[in-house]
Coordinates of C-alpha atoms in Angstrom, one line a residue:
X1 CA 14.2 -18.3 32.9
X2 CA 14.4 -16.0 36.4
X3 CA 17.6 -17.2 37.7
X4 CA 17.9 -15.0 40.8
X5 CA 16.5 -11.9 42.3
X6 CA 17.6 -9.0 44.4
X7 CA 15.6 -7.2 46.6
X8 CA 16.6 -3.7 48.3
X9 CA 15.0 -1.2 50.5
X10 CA 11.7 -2.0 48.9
X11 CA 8.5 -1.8 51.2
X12 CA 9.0 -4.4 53.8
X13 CA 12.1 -6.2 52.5
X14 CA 14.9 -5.0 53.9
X15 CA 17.1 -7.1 51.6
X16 CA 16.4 -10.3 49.8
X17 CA 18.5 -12.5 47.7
X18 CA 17.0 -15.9 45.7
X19 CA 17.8 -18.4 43.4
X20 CA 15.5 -20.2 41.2
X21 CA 15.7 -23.1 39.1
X22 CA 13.7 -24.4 36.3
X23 CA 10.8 -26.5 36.6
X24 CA 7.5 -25.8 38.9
X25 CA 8.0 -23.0 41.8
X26 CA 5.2 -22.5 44.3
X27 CA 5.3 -19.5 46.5
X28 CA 3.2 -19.4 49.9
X29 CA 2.7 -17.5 52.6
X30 CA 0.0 -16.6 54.9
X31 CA -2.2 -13.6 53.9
X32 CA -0.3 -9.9 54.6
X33 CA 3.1 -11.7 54.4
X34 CA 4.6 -9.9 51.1
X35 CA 4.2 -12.5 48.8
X36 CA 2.1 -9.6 46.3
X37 CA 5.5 -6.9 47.8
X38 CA 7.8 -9.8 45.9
X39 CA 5.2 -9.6 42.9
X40 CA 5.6 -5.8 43.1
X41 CA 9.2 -5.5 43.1
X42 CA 9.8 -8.0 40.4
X43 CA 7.4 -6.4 38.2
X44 CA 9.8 -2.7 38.8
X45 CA 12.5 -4.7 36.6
X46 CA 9.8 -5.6 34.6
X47 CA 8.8 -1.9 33.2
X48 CA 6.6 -0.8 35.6
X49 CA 6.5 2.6 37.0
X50 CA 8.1 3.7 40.2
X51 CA 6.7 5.1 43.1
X52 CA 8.7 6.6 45.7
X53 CA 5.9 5.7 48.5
X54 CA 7.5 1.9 47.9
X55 CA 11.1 3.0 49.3
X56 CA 11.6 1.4 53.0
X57 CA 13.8 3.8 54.4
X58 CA 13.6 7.0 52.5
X59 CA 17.3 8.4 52.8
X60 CA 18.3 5.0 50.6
X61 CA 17.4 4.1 47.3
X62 CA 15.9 0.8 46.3
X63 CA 17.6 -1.5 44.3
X64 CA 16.1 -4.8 42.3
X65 CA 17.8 -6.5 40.2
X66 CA 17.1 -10.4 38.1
X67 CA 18.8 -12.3 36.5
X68 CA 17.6 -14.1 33.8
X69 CA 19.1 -17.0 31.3
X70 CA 17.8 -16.2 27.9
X71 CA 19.7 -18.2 25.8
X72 CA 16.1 -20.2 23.8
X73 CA 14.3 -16.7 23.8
X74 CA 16.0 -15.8 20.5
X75 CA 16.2 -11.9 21.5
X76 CA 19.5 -11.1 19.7
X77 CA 17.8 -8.3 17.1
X78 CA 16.0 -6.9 19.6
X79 CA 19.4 -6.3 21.7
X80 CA 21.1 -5.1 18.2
X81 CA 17.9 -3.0 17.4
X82 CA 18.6 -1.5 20.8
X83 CA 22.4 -1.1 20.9
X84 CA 22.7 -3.8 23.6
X85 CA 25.0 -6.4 24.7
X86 CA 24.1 -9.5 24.1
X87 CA 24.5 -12.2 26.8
X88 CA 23.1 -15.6 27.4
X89 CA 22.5 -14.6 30.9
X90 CA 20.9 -11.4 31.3
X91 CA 20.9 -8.9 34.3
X92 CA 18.4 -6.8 35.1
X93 CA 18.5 -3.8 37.2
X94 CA 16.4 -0.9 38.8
X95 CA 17.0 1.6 40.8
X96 CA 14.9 4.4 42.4
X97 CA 16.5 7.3 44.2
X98 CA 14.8 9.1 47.1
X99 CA 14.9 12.2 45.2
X100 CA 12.1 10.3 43.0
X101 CA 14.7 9.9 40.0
X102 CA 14.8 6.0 38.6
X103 CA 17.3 4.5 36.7
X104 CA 16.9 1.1 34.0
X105 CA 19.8 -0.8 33.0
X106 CA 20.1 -4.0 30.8
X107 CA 23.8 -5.2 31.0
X108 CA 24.9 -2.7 32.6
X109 CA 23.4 -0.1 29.7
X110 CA 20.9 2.5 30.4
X111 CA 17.7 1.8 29.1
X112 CA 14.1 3.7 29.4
X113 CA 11.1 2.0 30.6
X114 CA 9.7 1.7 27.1
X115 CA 12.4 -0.6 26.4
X116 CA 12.8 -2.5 29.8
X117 CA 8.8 -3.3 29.4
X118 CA 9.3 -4.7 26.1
X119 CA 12.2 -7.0 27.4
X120 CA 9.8 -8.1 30.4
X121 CA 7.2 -8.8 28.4
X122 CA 9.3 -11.9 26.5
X123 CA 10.8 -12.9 29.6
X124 CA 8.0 -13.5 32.5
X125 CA 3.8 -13.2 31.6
X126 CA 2.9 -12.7 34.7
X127 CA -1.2 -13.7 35.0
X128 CA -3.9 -13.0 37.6
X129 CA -7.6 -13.1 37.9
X130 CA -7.2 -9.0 37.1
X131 CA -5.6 -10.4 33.8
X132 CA -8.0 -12.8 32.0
X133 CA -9.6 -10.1 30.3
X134 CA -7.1 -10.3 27.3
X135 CA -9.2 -13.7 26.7
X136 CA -11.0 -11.1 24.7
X137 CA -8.8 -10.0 22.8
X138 CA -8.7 -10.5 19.1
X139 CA -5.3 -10.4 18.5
X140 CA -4.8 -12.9 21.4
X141 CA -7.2 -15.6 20.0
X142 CA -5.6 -15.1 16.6
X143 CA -2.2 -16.2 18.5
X144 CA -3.6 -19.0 20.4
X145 CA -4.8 -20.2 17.2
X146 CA -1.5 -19.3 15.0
X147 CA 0.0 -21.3 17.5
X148 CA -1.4 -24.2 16.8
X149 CA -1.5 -24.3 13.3
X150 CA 2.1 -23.5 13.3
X151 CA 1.2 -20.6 11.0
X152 CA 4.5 -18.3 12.5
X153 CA 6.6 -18.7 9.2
X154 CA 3.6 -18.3 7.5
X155 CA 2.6 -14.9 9.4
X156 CA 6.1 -13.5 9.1
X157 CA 6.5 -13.7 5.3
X158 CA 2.9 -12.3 5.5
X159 CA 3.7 -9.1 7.7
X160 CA 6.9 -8.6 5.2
X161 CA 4.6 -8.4 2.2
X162 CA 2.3 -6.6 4.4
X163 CA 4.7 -3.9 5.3
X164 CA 5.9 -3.7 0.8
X165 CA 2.3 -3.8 -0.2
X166 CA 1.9 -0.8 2.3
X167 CA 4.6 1.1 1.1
X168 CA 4.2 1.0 -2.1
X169 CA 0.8 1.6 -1.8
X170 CA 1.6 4.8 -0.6
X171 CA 4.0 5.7 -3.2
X172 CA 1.6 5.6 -5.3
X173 CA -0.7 7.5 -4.1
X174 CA 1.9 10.1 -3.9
X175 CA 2.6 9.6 -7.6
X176 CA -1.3 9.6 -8.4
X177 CA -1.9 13.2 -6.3
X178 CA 1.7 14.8 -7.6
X179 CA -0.3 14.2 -11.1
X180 CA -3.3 15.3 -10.1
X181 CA -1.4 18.8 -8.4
X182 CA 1.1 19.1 -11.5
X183 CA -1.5 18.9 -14.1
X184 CA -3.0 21.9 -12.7
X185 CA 0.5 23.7 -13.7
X186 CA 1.1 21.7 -16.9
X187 CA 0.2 24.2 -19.1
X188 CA 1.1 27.1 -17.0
X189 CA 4.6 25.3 -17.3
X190 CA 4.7 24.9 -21.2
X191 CA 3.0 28.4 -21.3
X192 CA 6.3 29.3 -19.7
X193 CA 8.7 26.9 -21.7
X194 CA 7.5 28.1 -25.2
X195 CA 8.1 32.1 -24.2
X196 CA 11.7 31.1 -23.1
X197 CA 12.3 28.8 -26.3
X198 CA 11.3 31.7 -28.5
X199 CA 13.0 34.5 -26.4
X200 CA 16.6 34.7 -28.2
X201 CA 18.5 33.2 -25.2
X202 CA 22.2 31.9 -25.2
X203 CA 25.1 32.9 -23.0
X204 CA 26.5 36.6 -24.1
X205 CA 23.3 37.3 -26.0
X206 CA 22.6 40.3 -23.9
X207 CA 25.7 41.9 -23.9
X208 CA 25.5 41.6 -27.9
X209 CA 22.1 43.2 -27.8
X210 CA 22.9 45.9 -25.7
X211 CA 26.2 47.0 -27.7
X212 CA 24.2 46.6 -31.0
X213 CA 21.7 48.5 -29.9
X214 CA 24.1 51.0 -28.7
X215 CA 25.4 52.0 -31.9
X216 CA 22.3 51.5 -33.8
X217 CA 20.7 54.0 -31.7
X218 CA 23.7 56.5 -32.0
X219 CA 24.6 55.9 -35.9
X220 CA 24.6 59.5 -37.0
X221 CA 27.0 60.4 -33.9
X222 CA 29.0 57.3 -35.2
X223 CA 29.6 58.6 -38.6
X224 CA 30.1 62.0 -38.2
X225 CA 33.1 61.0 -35.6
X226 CA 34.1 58.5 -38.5
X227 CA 34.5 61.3 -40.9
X228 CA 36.2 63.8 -38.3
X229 CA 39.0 61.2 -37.7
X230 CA 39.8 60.3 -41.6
X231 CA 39.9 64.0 -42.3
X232 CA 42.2 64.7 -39.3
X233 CA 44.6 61.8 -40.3
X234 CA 43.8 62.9 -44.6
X235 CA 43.6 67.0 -44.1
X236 CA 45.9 68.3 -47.3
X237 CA 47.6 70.7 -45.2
X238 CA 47.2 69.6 -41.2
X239 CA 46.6 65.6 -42.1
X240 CA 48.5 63.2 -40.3
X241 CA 48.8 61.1 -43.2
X242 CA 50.4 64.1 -44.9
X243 CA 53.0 64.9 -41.6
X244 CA 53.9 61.1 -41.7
X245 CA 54.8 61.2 -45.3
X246 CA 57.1 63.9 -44.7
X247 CA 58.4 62.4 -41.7
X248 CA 59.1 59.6 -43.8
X249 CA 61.4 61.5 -46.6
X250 CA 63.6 62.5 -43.4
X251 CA 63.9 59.4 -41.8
X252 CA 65.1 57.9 -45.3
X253 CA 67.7 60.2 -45.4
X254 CA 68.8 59.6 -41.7
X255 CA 69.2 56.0 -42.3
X256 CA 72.0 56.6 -44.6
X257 CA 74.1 57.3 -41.1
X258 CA 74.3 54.2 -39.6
X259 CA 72.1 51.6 -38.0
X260 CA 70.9 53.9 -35.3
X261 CA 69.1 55.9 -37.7
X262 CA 68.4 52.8 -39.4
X263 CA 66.3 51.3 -36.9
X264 CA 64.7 54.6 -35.8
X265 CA 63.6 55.1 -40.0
X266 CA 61.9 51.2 -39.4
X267 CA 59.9 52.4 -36.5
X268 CA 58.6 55.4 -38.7
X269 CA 57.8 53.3 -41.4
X270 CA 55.5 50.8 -39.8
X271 CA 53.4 53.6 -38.0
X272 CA 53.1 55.0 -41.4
X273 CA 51.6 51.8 -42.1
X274 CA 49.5 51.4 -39.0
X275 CA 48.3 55.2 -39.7
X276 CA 47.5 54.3 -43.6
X277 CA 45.4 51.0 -42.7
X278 CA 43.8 53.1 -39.7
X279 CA 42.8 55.7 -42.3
X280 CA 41.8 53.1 -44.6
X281 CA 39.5 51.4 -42.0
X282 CA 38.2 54.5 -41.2
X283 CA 36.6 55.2 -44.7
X284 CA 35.5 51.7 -45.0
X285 CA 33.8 52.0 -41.4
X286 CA 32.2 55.5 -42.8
X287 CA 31.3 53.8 -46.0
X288 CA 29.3 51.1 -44.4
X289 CA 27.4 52.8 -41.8
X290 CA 24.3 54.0 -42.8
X291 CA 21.0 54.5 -40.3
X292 CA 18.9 51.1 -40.4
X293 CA 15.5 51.9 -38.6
X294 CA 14.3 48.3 -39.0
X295 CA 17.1 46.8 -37.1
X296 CA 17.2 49.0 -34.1
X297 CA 13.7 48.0 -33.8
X298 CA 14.8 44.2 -33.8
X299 CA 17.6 44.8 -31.3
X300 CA 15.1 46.7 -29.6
X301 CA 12.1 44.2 -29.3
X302 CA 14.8 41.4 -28.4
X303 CA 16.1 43.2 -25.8
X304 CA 12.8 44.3 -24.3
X305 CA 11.5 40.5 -24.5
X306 CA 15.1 39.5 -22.1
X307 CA 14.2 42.1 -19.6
X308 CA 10.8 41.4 -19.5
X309 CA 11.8 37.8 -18.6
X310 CA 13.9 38.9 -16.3
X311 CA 11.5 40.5 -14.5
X312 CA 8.4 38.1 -14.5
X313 CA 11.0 35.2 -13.4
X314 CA 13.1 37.6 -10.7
X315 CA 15.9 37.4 -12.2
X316 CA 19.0 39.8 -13.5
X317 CA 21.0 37.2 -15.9
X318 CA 20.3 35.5 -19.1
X319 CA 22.4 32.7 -17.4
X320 CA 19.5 32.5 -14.7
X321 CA 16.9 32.5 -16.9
X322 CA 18.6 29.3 -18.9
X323 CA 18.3 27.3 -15.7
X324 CA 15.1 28.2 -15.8
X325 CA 14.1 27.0 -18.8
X326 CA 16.0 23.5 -18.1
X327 CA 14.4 23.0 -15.2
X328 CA 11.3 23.8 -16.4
X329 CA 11.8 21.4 -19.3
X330 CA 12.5 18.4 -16.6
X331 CA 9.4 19.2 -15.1
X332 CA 7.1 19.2 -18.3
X333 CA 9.2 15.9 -19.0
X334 CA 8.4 14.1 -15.0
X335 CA 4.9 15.0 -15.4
X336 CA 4.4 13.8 -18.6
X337 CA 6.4 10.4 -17.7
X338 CA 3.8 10.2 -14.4
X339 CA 1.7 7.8 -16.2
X340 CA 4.2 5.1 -16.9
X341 CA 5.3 5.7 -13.6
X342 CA 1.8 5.0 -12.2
X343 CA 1.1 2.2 -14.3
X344 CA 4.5 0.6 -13.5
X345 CA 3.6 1.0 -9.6
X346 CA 0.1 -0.3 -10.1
X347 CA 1.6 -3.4 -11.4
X348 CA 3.9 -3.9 -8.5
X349 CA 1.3 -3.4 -6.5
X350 CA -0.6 -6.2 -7.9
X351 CA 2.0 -8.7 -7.9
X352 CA 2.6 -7.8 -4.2
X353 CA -1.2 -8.1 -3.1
X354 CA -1.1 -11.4 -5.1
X355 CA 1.3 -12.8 -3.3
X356 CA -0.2 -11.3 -0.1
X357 CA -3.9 -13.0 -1.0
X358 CA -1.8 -16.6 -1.6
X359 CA -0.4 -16.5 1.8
X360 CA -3.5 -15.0 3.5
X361 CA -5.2 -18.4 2.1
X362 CA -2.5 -20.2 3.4
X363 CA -3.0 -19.2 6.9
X364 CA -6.8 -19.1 6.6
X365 CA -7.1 -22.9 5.8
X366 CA -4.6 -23.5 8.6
X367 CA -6.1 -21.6 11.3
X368 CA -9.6 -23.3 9.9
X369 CA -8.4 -26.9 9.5
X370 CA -7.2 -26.6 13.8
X371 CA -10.0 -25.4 14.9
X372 CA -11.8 -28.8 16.1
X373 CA -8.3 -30.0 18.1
X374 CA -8.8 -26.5 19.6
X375 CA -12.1 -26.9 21.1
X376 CA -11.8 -30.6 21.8
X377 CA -8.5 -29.3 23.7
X378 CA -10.3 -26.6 25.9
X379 CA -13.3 -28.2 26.4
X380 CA -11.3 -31.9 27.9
X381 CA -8.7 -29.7 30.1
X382 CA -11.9 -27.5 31.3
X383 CA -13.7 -30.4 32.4
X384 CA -11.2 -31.1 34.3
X385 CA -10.8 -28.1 36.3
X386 CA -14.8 -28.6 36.6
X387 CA -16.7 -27.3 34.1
X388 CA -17.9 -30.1 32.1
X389 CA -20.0 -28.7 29.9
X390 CA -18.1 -25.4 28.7
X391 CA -18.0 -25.3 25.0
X392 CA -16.5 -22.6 22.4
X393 CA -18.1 -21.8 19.0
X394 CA -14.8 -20.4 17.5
X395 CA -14.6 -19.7 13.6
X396 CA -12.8 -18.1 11.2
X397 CA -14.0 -16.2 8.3
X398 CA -12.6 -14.6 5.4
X399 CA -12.8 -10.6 5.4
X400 CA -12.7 -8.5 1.8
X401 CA -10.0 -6.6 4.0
X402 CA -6.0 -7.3 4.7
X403 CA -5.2 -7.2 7.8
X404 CA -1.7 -7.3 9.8
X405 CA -2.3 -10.9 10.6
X406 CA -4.3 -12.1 7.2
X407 CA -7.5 -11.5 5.8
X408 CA -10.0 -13.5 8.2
X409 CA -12.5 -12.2 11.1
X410 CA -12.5 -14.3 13.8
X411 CA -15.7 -15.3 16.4
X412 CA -14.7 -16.6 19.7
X413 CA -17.8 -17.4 21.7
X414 CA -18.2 -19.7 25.4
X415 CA -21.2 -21.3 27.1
X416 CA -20.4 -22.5 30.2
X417 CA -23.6 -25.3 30.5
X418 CA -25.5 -27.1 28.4
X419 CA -28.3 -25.5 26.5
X420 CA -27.2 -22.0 27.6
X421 CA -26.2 -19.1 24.3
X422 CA -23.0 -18.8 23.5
X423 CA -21.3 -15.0 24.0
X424 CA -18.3 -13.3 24.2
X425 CA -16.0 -14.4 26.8
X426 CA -16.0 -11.1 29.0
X427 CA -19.8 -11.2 29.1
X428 CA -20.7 -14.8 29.7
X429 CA -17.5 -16.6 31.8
X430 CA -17.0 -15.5 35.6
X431 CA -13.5 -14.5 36.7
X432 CA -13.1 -17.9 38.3
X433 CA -14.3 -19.4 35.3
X434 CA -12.0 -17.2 32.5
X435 CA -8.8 -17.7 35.4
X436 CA -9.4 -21.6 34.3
X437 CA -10.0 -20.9 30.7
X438 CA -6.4 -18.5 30.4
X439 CA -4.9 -21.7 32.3
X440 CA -6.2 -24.1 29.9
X441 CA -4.7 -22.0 26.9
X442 CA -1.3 -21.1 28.4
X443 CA -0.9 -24.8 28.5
X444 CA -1.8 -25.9 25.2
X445 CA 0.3 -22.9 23.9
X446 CA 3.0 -24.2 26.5
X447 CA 3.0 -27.6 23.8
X448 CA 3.5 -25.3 20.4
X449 CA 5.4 -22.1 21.6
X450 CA 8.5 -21.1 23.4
X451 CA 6.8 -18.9 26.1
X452 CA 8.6 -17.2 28.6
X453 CA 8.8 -17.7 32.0
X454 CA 4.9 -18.2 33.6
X455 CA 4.1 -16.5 36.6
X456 CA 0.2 -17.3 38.3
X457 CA -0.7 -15.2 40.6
X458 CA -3.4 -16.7 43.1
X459 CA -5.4 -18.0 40.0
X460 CA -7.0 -20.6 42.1
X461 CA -8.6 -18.4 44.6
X462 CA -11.8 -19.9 45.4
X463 CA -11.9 -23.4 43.8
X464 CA -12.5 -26.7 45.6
X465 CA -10.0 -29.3 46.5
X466 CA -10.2 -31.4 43.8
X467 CA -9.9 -28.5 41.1
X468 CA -6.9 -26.9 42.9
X469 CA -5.6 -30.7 42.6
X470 CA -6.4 -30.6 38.4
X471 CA -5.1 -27.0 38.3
X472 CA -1.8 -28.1 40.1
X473 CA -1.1 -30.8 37.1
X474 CA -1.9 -28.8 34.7
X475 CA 0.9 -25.9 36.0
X476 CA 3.2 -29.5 36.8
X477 CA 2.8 -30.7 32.8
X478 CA 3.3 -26.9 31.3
X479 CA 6.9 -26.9 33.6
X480 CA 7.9 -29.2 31.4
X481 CA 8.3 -27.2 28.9
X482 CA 9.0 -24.1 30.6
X483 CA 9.8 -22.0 34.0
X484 CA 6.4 -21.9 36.0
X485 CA 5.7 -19.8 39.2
X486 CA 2.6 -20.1 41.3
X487 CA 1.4 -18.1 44.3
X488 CA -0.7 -20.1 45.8
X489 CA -3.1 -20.4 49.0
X490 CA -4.1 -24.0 48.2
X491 CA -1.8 -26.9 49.9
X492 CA -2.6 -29.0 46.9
X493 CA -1.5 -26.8 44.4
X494 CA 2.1 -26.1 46.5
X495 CA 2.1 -29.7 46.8
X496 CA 2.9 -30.0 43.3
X497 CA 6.2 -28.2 43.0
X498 CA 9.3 -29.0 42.3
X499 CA 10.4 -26.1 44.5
X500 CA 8.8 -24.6 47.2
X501 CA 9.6 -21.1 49.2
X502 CA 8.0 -19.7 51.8
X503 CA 7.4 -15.9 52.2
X504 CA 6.6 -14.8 55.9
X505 CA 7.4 -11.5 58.4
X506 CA 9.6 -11.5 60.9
X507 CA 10.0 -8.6 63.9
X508 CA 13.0 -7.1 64.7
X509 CA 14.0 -4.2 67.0
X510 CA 10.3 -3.0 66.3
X511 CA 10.8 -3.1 62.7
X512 CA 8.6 -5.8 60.4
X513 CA 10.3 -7.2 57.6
X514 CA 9.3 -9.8 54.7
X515 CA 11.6 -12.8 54.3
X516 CA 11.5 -15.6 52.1
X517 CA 13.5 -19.0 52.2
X518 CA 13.0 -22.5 50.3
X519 CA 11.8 -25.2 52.2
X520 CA 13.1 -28.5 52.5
X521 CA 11.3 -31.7 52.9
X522 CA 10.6 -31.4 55.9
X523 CA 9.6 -27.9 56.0
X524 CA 7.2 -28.4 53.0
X525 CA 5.1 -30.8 55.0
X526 CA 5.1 -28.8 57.9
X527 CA 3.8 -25.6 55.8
X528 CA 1.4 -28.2 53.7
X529 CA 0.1 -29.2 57.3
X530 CA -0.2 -25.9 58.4
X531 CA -2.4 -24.7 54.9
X532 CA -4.6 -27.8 55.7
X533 CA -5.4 -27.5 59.5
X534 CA -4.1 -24.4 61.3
X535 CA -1.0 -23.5 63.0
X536 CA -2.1 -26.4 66.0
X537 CA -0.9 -29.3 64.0
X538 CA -2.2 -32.0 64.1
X539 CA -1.4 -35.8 62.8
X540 CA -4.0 -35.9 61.1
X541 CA -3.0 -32.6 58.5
X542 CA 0.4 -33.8 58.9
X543 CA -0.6 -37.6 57.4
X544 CA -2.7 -35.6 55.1
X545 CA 0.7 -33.3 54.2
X546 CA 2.7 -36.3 53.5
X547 CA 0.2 -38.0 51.3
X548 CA 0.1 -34.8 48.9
X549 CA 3.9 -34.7 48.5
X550 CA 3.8 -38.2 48.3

């Protein structure tokens, strides 16, 4: 509900301040008075884009700011899902700078237009003549419908299944073409896998190669330095086995002096030892070598199948190309476990689109089953607001399709006399005629939803007396329920409000500026007089006046 507005520095308001209660609001004022200005500047803090033309005096910026109590609107996520503060009465604000910069705050919080539109939207629908066309709208009639079916629990677990059976629709699809893209590489892959099982690969394995290889290739050189050592440490006359052994007979014989000696003759003795199991090694090492074609061919041909690996896979390390053989491994293994995979996520697809279908059924029997209360609705309230003999042909079909909303097509067709075709509302209703109809429908949703605040807009341009009159109750009974604005020209209309404000220019100093001020009871039948006979009132308009309030 608007609970006040502020006005600054916007076209011909200077500066404006009102409250508003709850209940039915009528707005008049003769034609070129600002009552559209007032529209305009309320509809800044509704979303709408600035324009720097609307500043009164350029050097200042404009200000507008509403209030709004918004406690039965249930908008707490969307303040979360926006980082907002939360209050049960809201404040609006807007500013635009001369320099053409504007500025949106919520709360006190910054917010972009995007945002500040989709705020405005839940708190005021704001409906003209210009307007109607959203009569046509699909998604629209679908609501009106929804509405009365009470089909909003019903849509909501819908659009949640809606939303899964959409995602993982789409998973699967990416399962289903990463099949189809790795089974072109499947066998490339095992191709791959199988030359790295059979390659001899484990850590150290080419350092092993390469050292075998080393000596294999060099044996000859190997033994003949094998030999030359055990002849220099077993030469009869130069050997060192032969020195050591003497060395030994005179380091016995010096031990007999005292430990000293003693310790040094130990010393000798174990490198006699050491030099006796070197020499020993040595001839064993000489024995067993021998030239072994067959195996340097083996080392060989390992070795040459390593660095071949290494190449094709870029690579320098036998620890590299293990990695790549795991993760090659995991790969063969994911793409050969894609089918369970698939199958698994075809199934929960199913279940999901079951569930969807029992809901969509749900709602389609719903909508179907209100249809007759609908027209019987519109059809009474229209006859009313003179047309008698407008009728809809409105039904609902199932589609072979999900949809957001459920899995029906909807046909939502007028005649507007007797005997005439029915046809879509934009092509067969006039604008006075579809002004009426939106009426009509705001007011039966007025009965099953918790709309926001209503504001009418000079919807009952150009109907008689006694319409204006039906049009007036029907505004009266939907205030009821709700926070209802009209701007009206027609005294019978305004005579229906619970509150009524004036909006009217004034001259100052050569300056025009746009007022507005609520009118007390006296005033009301002095403006009511005034819409009925003229500024030269007479007793007559002002009887007439009274009677209308009355």
């Amino acid at each position: 509900m608007l609970v006040h507005l502020t006005i600054k520095n916007y076209a011909l308001i200077d500066d404006l301040n009102v409250t508003f209660s709850e209940g039915f609001t009528c707005i008049t004022g003769e034609t070129g008075a600002g009552k559209s200005i007032l529209l305009g500047g309320l509809s800044l803090v509704l979303g709408k884009r600035a324009d720097l033309s609307s500043l009164r005096d350029k050097s200042e910026k404009c200000i507008i700011e509403a209030e709004f109590e918004i406690g039965k609107y249930d908008l707490q996520s969307f303040f979360e899902k926006n980082d907002l503060d939360y209050e049960g009465h809201t404040i609006i604000r807007r500013e635009i700078h001369p320099s053409g910069k504007s500025r949106a705050f919520i709360n006190d919080s910054p917010v972009n237009l995007t945002v500040l539109a989709e705020l405005g939207d839940r708190l005021i629908d704001v409906h003209s003549q210009h307007q109607t066309l959203r009569l046509a709208d699909n998604d629209f009639q679908f609501m009106v419908i929804d509405a009365l079916a009470g089909n909003r629990q019903l849509l909501e677990n819908y659009r949640h299944l809606f939303s899964d059976y959409g995602k993982i629709e789409k998973e699967l699809t990416v399962l289903i073409d990463r099949q189809r893209d790795e089974i072109k590489e499947h066998d490339y892959n095992l191709f791959l896998l199988k030359e790295l099982e059979e390659a001899p690969l484990k850590e150290g394995i080419q350092q092993e190669l390469e050292e075998q290889y080393e000596q294999l290739s060099n044996i000859e050189n190997i033994m003949e330095l094998l030999s030359q050592g055990f002849q220099l440490l077993n030469d009869e006359q130069i050997g060192v086995s032969n020195l050591l052994a003497q060395l030994k007979q005179v380091s016995n014989k010096l031990s007999g002096f005292g430990g000293l000696y003693a310790d040094l003759n130990e010393r000798i003795q174990s490198v006699v030892i050491e030099v006796d199991d070197i020499a020993t090694e040595l001839q064993s090492f000489h024995e067993n070598t021998e030239a072994n074609p067959q195996l340097l061919e083996d080392v060989n041909g390992k070795l040459q199948r390593i660095y071949d690996l290494q190449k094709k896979h870029g690579v320098a390390t036998v620890s590299e190309l293990l990695a790549i053989r795991n993760e090659l491994d995991e790969k063969i293994a994911e793409t050969e476990s894609l089918d369970s995979a698939i199958v698994e996520k075809r199934k929960a697809v199913e279940v999901v689109k079951n569930a969807m279908e029992d809901v969509a059924n749900t709602i389609h029997v719903k909508r179907r089953n209100v249809l007759p209360r609908l027209k019987e609705q519109l059809s009474k309230s229209l006859g009313s607001l003179g047309m008698p003999s407008a009728s809809f042909k409105i039904e609902v079909q199932q589609a072979n399709v999900f949809k957001t909303n459920g899995k029906d097509d909807l046909t939502f067709l007028f005649s507007a006399n007797k005997g005439a075709d029915f046809g879509e509302l934009k092509k067969t209703a006039s604008g006075g005629e579809l002004s009426r109809i939106m009426l009509v429908i705001k007011a039966i949703l007025a009965e099953y939803e918790n709309l926001p605040t209503m504001m009418f807009d000079e919807i009952d341009t150009g109907v008689s007396g006694e319409i204006s009159n039906s049009m007036g109750d029907i505004m009266q009974a939907m205030s009821k329920n709700m926070q209802v604005f009209s701007i009206t020209h027609l005294p019978q209309v305004a005579s229906k409000g619970n509150h009524h404000y004036k909006v009217f220019k004034v001259e100052a100093d050569a300056v025009t500026k746009t007022q507005m001020k609520k009118l007390d009871e006296n005033e009301r039948i002095i403006e009511l007089a005034e819409m009925l006979g003229g500024k030269q009132l007479s007793d007559s308009a002002i009887a007439h006046a009274k009677q209308l309030l009355n």
